[in-house]
Amino acid sequence: FFPSLQNLRKEKSRNAARSRRGKENFEFFELAKMLPLPGAITSQLDKASIIRLTISYLHMRHFASQGDPPWSPLLEGEDNCNNVRRTSHSLVTDIFEQHLGAHLLQSLDGFVFVVSQEGRFLYISETVSIYLGLSQVELTGSSVFDYIHPADHVEMAERLGIRPHLRAEAGCQTSHESASNSASTSSLAGTPEPVPSCPCSPVSELSERGFFIRMKSTLTKRGLHVKSSGYKVIHVTGRIRCRPALVPGSSRPLHRPMGLVALAHTLPPSMLNEVRMESHMFVFRVNMDLQVTYCENR
């Protein structure tokens, strides 16, 4: 009698766990369908990726609506707009505008990304796979410091305005080597060193950004029989997006930085086969630390 009772309880426990997993999988499936991604991609996502992309998408909605100026003023009024009678011309225009953003991204010689104040990718265009070989799904919601060279971490943190005591939490490596390398990178980029920013800054302060960083790349180099370093030099140009901040006792309009909106261009690789090689010349290659990684036999 007792063994059969124990078996019955075990069977009920297994059925309850199976039912719970089924309900959980259904909720994740429904959540994945709500993401602004093709169905072929969302159907292959695991649960951790679905949660990461969902959180990133919600943060991006807040980033778009709370910034100054707001990017989506008609976001909450879409239901009312559907009740308005439209002409055939307006319908064609709406259909074209739905795909206009994708066409613009495809025509750009680079990729667009949005990084939050905490250093996480809120959005990155799918064209990043063309220039870095990385996927949009992999990068969205991840820390930007996981995909840039450690020596450029301080440079990126300064451009984002992350305070020094918060950089380690964001994943930024603040070694002396990184700091010295960051200074040299800024001088090469021709951009002034950023002034340490405060949580709230006046509107009159410059918010434009222009700098060079090295980002991870999985693309192989063609025509060169040398081992790839795994990084590409990226020219980043963009602007810090802010939102109005109410500070008691202040007469000046203050804005709180929310993150960086930028366009990234990959620098064209040097084409050694286009250089005329004389008999007294030879080719060698060095890495960022000036260590020789390749040299011809001649």
Short mmCIF file of C-alpha atoms in Angstrom, two decimals:
data_model
loop_
_atom_site.label_atom_id
_atom_site.label_comp_id
_atom_site.label_asym_id
_atom_site.label_seq_id
_atom_site.Cartn_x
_atom_site.Cartn_y
_atom_site.Cartn_z
CA PHE A 1 0.00 0.00 0.00
CA PHE A 2 2.71 2.50 1.00
CA PRO A 3 4.91 1.96 -2.10
CA SER A 4 1.93 2.56 -4.38
CA LEU A 5 1.07 5.76 -2.47
CA GLN A 6 4.64 7.03 -2.87
CA ASN A 7 4.59 6.26 -6.58
CA LEU A 8 1.31 8.15 -6.90
CA ARG A 9 2.80 11.21 -5.19
CA LYS A 10 5.86 11.09 -7.42
CA GLU A 11 3.67 10.88 -10.50
CA LYS A 12 1.61 13.88 -9.34
CA SER A 13 4.82 15.84 -8.68
CA ARG A 14 6.16 15.03 -12.14
CA ASN A 15 2.90 16.03 -13.77
CA ALA A 16 2.83 19.31 -11.84
CA ALA A 17 6.43 20.09 -12.83
CA ARG A 18 5.66 19.21 -16.45
CA SER A 19 2.61 21.47 -16.43
CA ARG A 20 4.59 24.29 -14.85
CA ARG A 21 7.33 24.01 -17.47
CA GLY A 22 4.75 24.00 -20.23
CA LYS A 23 3.11 27.18 -18.95
CA GLU A 24 6.51 28.81 -18.51
CA ASN A 25 7.59 27.90 -22.04
CA PHE A 26 4.31 29.25 -23.41
CA GLU A 27 4.80 32.59 -21.62
CA PHE A 28 8.35 32.89 -22.96
CA PHE A 29 7.11 31.99 -26.44
CA GLU A 30 4.46 34.73 -26.29
CA LEU A 31 7.01 37.21 -24.93
CA ALA A 32 9.45 36.40 -27.73
CA LYS A 33 6.76 37.04 -30.35
CA MET A 34 6.32 40.57 -29.00
CA LEU A 35 9.96 41.48 -29.63
CA PRO A 36 10.58 43.64 -32.73
CA LEU A 37 12.56 40.87 -34.42
CA PRO A 38 11.80 38.45 -37.25
CA GLY A 39 10.04 35.25 -36.25
CA ALA A 40 12.92 33.16 -37.59
CA ILE A 41 15.16 34.76 -34.94
CA THR A 42 12.78 34.83 -31.97
CA SER A 43 11.94 31.15 -32.41
CA GLN A 44 15.59 30.24 -31.83
CA LEU A 45 16.15 32.35 -28.68
CA ASP A 46 16.75 30.81 -25.28
CA LYS A 47 15.04 32.11 -22.15
CA ALA A 48 18.01 34.20 -20.99
CA SER A 49 18.22 35.93 -24.38
CA ILE A 50 14.48 36.63 -24.39
CA ILE A 51 14.71 38.31 -20.98
CA ARG A 52 17.82 40.28 -21.98
CA LEU A 53 16.28 41.53 -25.23
CA THR A 54 12.97 42.37 -23.54
CA ILE A 55 14.63 44.45 -20.85
CA SER A 56 16.75 46.20 -23.47
CA TYR A 57 13.68 46.95 -25.58
CA LEU A 58 11.82 48.44 -22.59
CA HIS A 59 14.83 50.59 -21.75
CA MET A 60 14.99 51.71 -25.37
CA ARG A 61 11.33 52.79 -25.27
CA HIS A 62 12.07 54.86 -22.17
CA PHE A 63 15.20 56.24 -23.85
CA ALA A 64 13.17 57.30 -26.89
CA SER A 65 10.20 58.83 -25.06
CA GLN A 66 11.93 60.53 -22.11
CA GLY A 67 14.77 62.17 -24.01
CA ASP A 68 14.75 65.72 -25.31
CA PRO A 69 13.28 65.92 -27.89
CA PRO A 70 11.12 62.76 -27.70
CA TRP A 71 11.49 60.41 -30.63
CA SER A 72 8.00 58.91 -30.45
CA PRO A 73 5.43 61.66 -29.80
CA LEU A 74 2.67 59.61 -31.49
CA LEU A 75 3.55 56.35 -29.78
CA GLU A 76 0.65 56.51 -27.36
CA GLY A 77 -1.82 57.82 -29.93
CA GLU A 78 -1.60 55.07 -32.51
CA ASP A 79 -5.10 53.76 -31.73
CA ASN A 80 -6.62 57.17 -32.36
CA CYS A 81 -4.73 57.57 -35.59
CA ASN A 82 -6.15 54.34 -36.96
CA ASN A 83 -9.67 55.75 -36.79
CA VAL A 84 -8.83 58.61 -39.16
CA ARG A 85 -9.91 58.05 -42.75
CA ARG A 86 -6.84 58.04 -44.98
CA THR A 87 -6.40 58.47 -48.68
CA SER A 88 -4.61 55.99 -50.91
CA HIS A 89 -1.63 58.36 -51.11
CA SER A 90 -1.28 58.52 -47.31
CA LEU A 91 -1.51 54.74 -47.05
CA VAL A 92 1.29 54.30 -49.60
CA THR A 93 3.37 56.87 -47.74
CA ASP A 94 2.85 55.04 -44.43
CA ILE A 95 3.88 51.72 -45.97
CA PHE A 96 7.00 53.32 -47.42
CA GLU A 97 7.91 54.97 -44.12
CA GLN A 98 7.63 51.65 -42.30
CA HIS A 99 10.58 50.35 -44.34
CA LEU A 100 12.40 53.67 -44.70
CA GLY A 101 14.49 53.16 -41.56
CA ALA A 102 15.72 49.76 -42.72
CA HIS A 103 16.64 51.15 -46.14
CA LEU A 104 18.57 54.02 -44.55
CA LEU A 105 20.50 51.64 -42.30
CA GLN A 106 21.39 49.43 -45.24
CA SER A 107 22.67 52.42 -47.24
CA LEU A 108 24.90 53.72 -44.43
CA ASP A 109 28.61 53.00 -44.63
CA GLY A 110 28.66 51.77 -41.05
CA PHE A 111 26.26 50.82 -38.27
CA VAL A 112 24.17 52.73 -35.73
CA PHE A 113 24.08 51.97 -32.02
CA VAL A 114 22.65 53.38 -28.80
CA VAL A 115 24.51 52.87 -25.51
CA SER A 116 22.90 53.64 -22.17
CA GLN A 117 24.54 55.64 -19.41
CA GLU A 118 25.40 52.31 -17.73
CA GLY A 119 27.35 51.18 -20.81
CA ARG A 120 24.90 48.67 -22.30
CA PHE A 121 23.75 48.42 -25.90
CA LEU A 122 20.10 49.44 -26.02
CA TYR A 123 20.04 49.15 -29.80
CA ILE A 124 22.45 48.29 -32.58
CA SER A 125 21.58 47.94 -36.24
CA GLU A 126 21.77 44.54 -37.87
CA THR A 127 24.36 45.92 -40.31
CA VAL A 128 26.96 45.43 -37.56
CA SER A 129 27.34 41.88 -38.85
CA ILE A 130 28.69 43.26 -42.14
CA TYR A 131 31.49 45.24 -40.50
CA LEU A 132 32.30 43.22 -37.36
CA GLY A 133 30.75 39.82 -37.96
CA LEU A 134 28.77 40.09 -34.70
CA SER A 135 25.01 39.62 -34.53
CA GLN A 136 22.46 42.18 -33.45
CA VAL A 137 20.86 39.72 -31.02
CA GLU A 138 24.20 38.97 -29.36
CA LEU A 139 25.08 42.63 -28.77
CA THR A 140 21.71 44.04 -27.74
CA GLY A 141 21.51 44.30 -23.96
CA SER A 142 25.18 43.38 -23.49
CA SER A 143 27.87 45.59 -22.01
CA VAL A 144 29.83 47.65 -24.51
CA PHE A 145 32.99 46.97 -22.50
CA ASP A 146 32.75 43.27 -23.37
CA TYR A 147 33.31 44.10 -27.04
CA ILE A 148 35.97 46.81 -27.03
CA HIS A 149 39.69 46.58 -26.38
CA PRO A 150 40.60 46.72 -22.66
CA ALA A 151 42.95 49.64 -23.32
CA ASP A 152 39.98 51.65 -24.66
CA HIS A 153 37.70 51.09 -21.67
CA VAL A 154 38.61 54.36 -19.96
CA GLU A 155 38.16 56.23 -23.24
CA MET A 156 34.66 54.85 -23.67
CA ALA A 157 33.72 55.46 -20.04
CA GLU A 158 34.82 59.09 -20.30
CA ARG A 159 32.83 59.62 -23.49
CA LEU A 160 29.73 58.17 -21.84
CA GLY A 161 30.28 60.27 -18.73
CA ILE A 162 30.46 57.33 -16.33
CA ARG A 163 31.89 58.43 -13.01
CA PRO A 164 35.16 56.76 -11.95
CA HIS A 165 33.65 55.02 -8.91
CA LEU A 166 30.92 53.48 -11.11
CA ARG A 167 33.12 52.24 -13.95
CA ALA A 168 34.04 48.91 -12.36
CA GLU A 169 30.35 48.10 -11.89
CA ALA A 170 29.74 48.80 -15.58
CA GLY A 171 32.51 46.38 -16.55
CA CYS A 172 35.17 48.98 -17.34
CA GLN A 173 38.79 48.07 -16.65
CA THR A 174 40.55 51.07 -15.10
CA SER A 175 44.18 49.98 -15.17
CA HIS A 176 47.06 52.44 -15.60
CA GLU A 177 47.84 50.89 -18.95
CA SER A 178 44.30 51.54 -20.16
CA ALA A 179 44.42 55.13 -18.97
CA SER A 180 47.69 55.91 -20.75
CA ASN A 181 46.53 54.18 -23.92
CA SER A 182 43.26 56.09 -23.78
CA ALA A 183 45.10 59.42 -23.69
CA SER A 184 47.18 58.51 -26.73
CA THR A 185 44.08 57.36 -28.59
CA SER A 186 42.35 60.68 -27.92
CA SER A 187 45.31 62.63 -29.22
CA LEU A 188 45.38 60.54 -32.38
CA ALA A 189 41.67 61.04 -32.89
CA GLY A 190 42.09 64.81 -32.80
CA THR A 191 39.37 65.24 -30.19
CA PRO A 192 39.80 67.09 -26.88
CA GLU A 193 39.88 65.18 -23.62
CA PRO A 194 36.38 65.20 -22.12
CA VAL A 195 35.77 67.04 -18.91
CA PRO A 196 34.46 64.74 -16.14
CA SER A 197 30.73 65.14 -16.30
CA CYS A 198 28.32 65.56 -13.45
CA PRO A 199 24.93 63.85 -13.24
CA CYS A 200 23.21 67.02 -14.45
CA SER A 201 24.81 69.33 -17.00
CA PRO A 202 23.59 72.57 -18.55
CA VAL A 203 22.20 72.53 -22.07
CA SER A 204 24.97 74.83 -23.28
CA GLU A 205 27.64 72.15 -22.76
CA LEU A 206 28.75 70.32 -25.87
CA SER A 207 27.20 66.89 -26.21
CA GLU A 208 28.80 65.88 -29.51
CA ARG A 209 31.23 62.97 -29.38
CA GLY A 210 33.91 61.86 -31.80
CA PHE A 211 36.57 59.29 -30.96
CA PHE A 212 38.27 56.06 -32.04
CA ILE A 213 38.00 52.69 -30.29
CA ARG A 214 38.87 49.10 -31.12
CA MET A 215 35.96 46.67 -31.23
CA LYS A 216 35.98 42.91 -31.49
CA SER A 217 35.64 41.45 -34.93
CA THR A 218 35.11 37.89 -36.09
CA LEU A 219 35.76 38.70 -39.75
CA THR A 220 38.87 37.15 -41.30
CA LYS A 221 41.33 39.21 -43.28
CA ARG A 222 41.56 38.34 -46.93
CA GLY A 223 44.83 38.31 -48.82
CA LEU A 224 47.02 38.37 -45.71
CA HIS A 225 48.40 35.12 -44.34
CA VAL A 226 48.79 36.46 -40.81
CA LYS A 227 46.79 35.82 -37.67
CA SER A 228 44.04 38.39 -37.11
CA SER A 229 44.23 40.43 -33.91
CA GLY A 230 40.46 40.15 -33.44
CA TYR A 231 39.88 43.91 -33.25
CA LYS A 232 38.92 46.59 -35.74
CA VAL A 233 39.45 50.33 -35.36
CA ILE A 234 36.07 52.08 -35.27
CA HIS A 235 35.46 55.80 -35.74
CA VAL A 236 32.50 56.74 -33.53
CA THR A 237 30.62 60.01 -34.09
CA GLY A 238 27.47 60.83 -32.20
CA ARG A 239 25.73 62.81 -29.52
CA ILE A 240 24.81 62.39 -25.88
CA ARG A 241 21.03 62.24 -25.48
CA CYS A 242 19.70 63.99 -22.41
CA ARG A 243 16.39 64.42 -20.62
CA PRO A 244 15.19 67.46 -18.67
CA ALA A 245 16.04 67.31 -14.98
CA LEU A 246 14.24 69.28 -12.28
CA VAL A 247 16.77 70.53 -9.73
CA PRO A 248 15.32 72.57 -6.84
CA GLY A 249 16.91 75.97 -6.38
CA SER A 250 18.49 76.09 -9.84
CA SER A 251 17.58 78.81 -12.32
CA ARG A 252 19.37 77.24 -15.30
CA PRO A 253 17.74 74.51 -17.36
CA LEU A 254 19.59 71.29 -16.57
CA HIS A 255 19.62 68.06 -18.53
CA ARG A 256 20.57 64.60 -17.31
CA PRO A 257 22.53 62.43 -19.77
CA MET A 258 20.80 59.20 -20.75
CA GLY A 259 23.26 57.65 -23.16
CA LEU A 260 25.06 57.91 -26.48
CA VAL A 261 23.51 57.77 -29.94
CA ALA A 262 26.26 57.19 -32.48
CA LEU A 263 27.23 56.12 -35.97
CA ALA A 264 30.25 53.84 -36.26
CA HIS A 265 32.54 53.61 -39.29
CA THR A 266 35.23 50.98 -39.70
CA LEU A 267 38.52 52.32 -40.97
CA PRO A 268 39.50 50.84 -44.34
CA PRO A 269 42.24 48.21 -44.06
CA SER A 270 45.65 48.95 -45.48
CA MET A 271 46.12 47.27 -48.84
CA LEU A 272 49.72 46.11 -48.99
CA ASN A 273 49.24 44.68 -52.46
CA GLU A 274 48.63 48.20 -53.79
CA VAL A 275 52.04 49.44 -52.60
CA ARG A 276 54.83 49.08 -55.09
CA MET A 277 57.54 46.96 -53.50
CA GLU A 278 61.13 47.63 -54.53
CA SER A 279 63.95 45.09 -54.20
CA HIS A 280 65.36 46.82 -51.11
CA MET A 281 61.98 46.81 -49.28
CA PHE A 282 60.33 44.19 -47.12
CA VAL A 283 57.00 43.80 -45.31
CA PHE A 284 56.53 43.33 -41.58
CA ARG A 285 53.59 43.63 -39.22
CA VAL A 286 53.35 44.78 -35.59
CA ASN A 287 50.50 44.72 -33.10
CA MET A 288 49.26 47.56 -30.89
CA ASP A 289 52.13 46.93 -28.45
CA LEU A 290 54.68 47.31 -31.28
CA GLN A 291 55.61 43.64 -31.14
CA VAL A 292 56.55 42.14 -34.49
CA THR A 293 53.97 39.50 -35.45
CA TYR A 294 55.06 38.88 -39.06
CA CYS A 295 58.11 39.56 -41.20
CA GLU A 296 59.10 38.51 -44.71
CA ASN A 297 62.08 36.23 -45.23
CA ARG A 298 63.90 38.76 -47.41
#
